Amino acid sequence: MVLTPRLSTHSAPVPPTQPTHPAVVEANEAIRALVDERAGQDWSSVESAKYEILLIEWAAATRGTGSGMTEAA
């Protein structure tokens, strides 16, 4: 069976983009740097934990709750 996407006959309005919070940009850059640094290599448990913490910080920043979760992680 072949699935074909349904095409909308009307276009929905595009929501305005909001400026990205500096904490989100900072977390994205840190995640990218870590991933680029370890590309194609196995990660140690410390690197995996660092990645997990960065993802928690990114998630908190995208929700606007700050990065206070790092201490609890």
CSV table of N, CA and C in Angstrom, one decimal, residues 34-61:
chain,number,residue,atom,x,y,z
A,34,LEU,N,29.2,19.5,21.5
A,34,LEU,CA,29.4,18.1,22.1
A,34,LEU,C,29.2,17.0,21.0
A,35,VAL,N,28.2,17.1,20.3
A,35,VAL,CA,27.9,16.1,19.3
A,35,VAL,C,28.9,16.1,18.2
A,36,ASP,N,29.3,17.3,17.7
A,36,ASP,CA,30.3,17.5,16.7
A,36,ASP,C,31.7,16.9,17.2
A,37,GLU,N,32.0,17.2,18.4
A,37,GLU,CA,33.3,16.7,19.0
A,37,GLU,C,33.4,15.2,19.1
A,38,ARG,N,32.2,14.6,19.3
A,38,ARG,CA,32.2,13.1,19.5
A,38,ARG,C,31.6,12.4,18.3
A,39,ALA,N,31.5,13.0,17.2
A,39,ALA,CA,30.8,12.4,16.0
A,39,ALA,C,31.6,11.1,15.6
A,40,GLY,N,30.8,10.1,15.5
A,40,GLY,CA,31.4,8.8,15.0
A,40,GLY,C,32.1,8.0,16.1
A,41,GLN,N,32.1,8.5,17.3
A,41,GLN,CA,32.8,7.8,18.4
A,41,GLN,C,31.8,7.4,19.5
A,42,ASP,N,32.3,6.4,20.2
A,42,ASP,CA,31.4,6.0,21.4
A,42,ASP,C,31.6,7.0,22.5
A,43,TRP,N,30.5,7.3,23.2
A,43,TRP,CA,30.5,8.2,24.3
A,43,TRP,C,30.7,7.6,25.6
A,44,SER,N,31.5,8.2,26.5
A,44,SER,CA,31.6,7.7,27.8
A,44,SER,C,30.4,8.0,28.6
A,45,SER,N,30.3,7.4,29.8
A,45,SER,CA,29.1,7.7,30.6
A,45,SER,C,29.1,9.2,31.1
A,46,VAL,N,30.2,9.8,31.2
A,46,VAL,CA,30.3,11.2,31.6
A,46,VAL,C,29.8,12.1,30.4
A,47,GLU,N,30.2,11.8,29.2
A,47,GLU,CA,29.7,12.5,28.1
A,47,GLU,C,28.2,12.3,27.8
A,48,SER,N,27.7,11.1,28.1
A,48,SER,CA,26.3,10.9,27.9
A,48,SER,C,25.5,11.7,29.0
A,49,ALA,N,26.0,11.7,30.2
A,49,ALA,CA,25.4,12.5,31.3
A,49,ALA,C,25.4,14.0,30.9
A,50,LYS,N,26.5,14.5,30.4
A,50,LYS,CA,26.6,15.9,30.0
A,50,LYS,C,25.6,16.2,28.9
A,51,TYR,N,25.4,15.3,27.9
A,51,TYR,CA,24.4,15.5,26.9
A,51,TYR,C,23.0,15.5,27.5
A,52,GLU,N,22.8,14.7,28.4
A,52,GLU,CA,21.4,14.6,29.0
A,52,GLU,C,21.1,15.9,29.7
A,53,ILE,N,22.1,16.4,30.5
A,53,ILE,CA,21.9,17.7,31.2
A,53,ILE,C,21.7,18.8,30.2
A,54,LEU,N,22.4,18.8,29.1
A,54,LEU,CA,22.3,19.9,28.1
A,54,LEU,C,20.8,19.8,27.5
A,55,LEU,N,20.3,18.6,27.3
A,55,LEU,CA,19.0,18.5,26.8
A,55,LEU,C,17.9,19.0,27.8
A,56,ILE,N,18.2,18.7,29.1
A,56,ILE,CA,17.3,19.2,30.1
A,56,ILE,C,17.3,20.7,30.2
A,57,GLU,N,18.5,21.3,30.1
A,57,GLU,CA,18.6,22.8,30.0
A,57,GLU,C,17.9,23.4,28.8
A,58,TRP,N,18.1,22.7,27.7
A,58,TRP,CA,17.4,23.2,26.4
A,58,TRP,C,15.9,23.1,26.6
A,59,ALA,N,15.4,22.0,27.1
A,59,ALA,CA,14.0,21.9,27.3
A,59,ALA,C,13.4,22.9,28.3
A,60,ALA,N,14.2,23.2,29.4
A,60,ALA,CA,13.7,24.2,30.3
A,60,ALA,C,13.8,25.6,29.7
A,61,ALA,N,14.8,25.9,28.9
A,61,ALA,CA,14.9,27.2,28.2
A,61,ALA,C,13.8,27.4,27.2
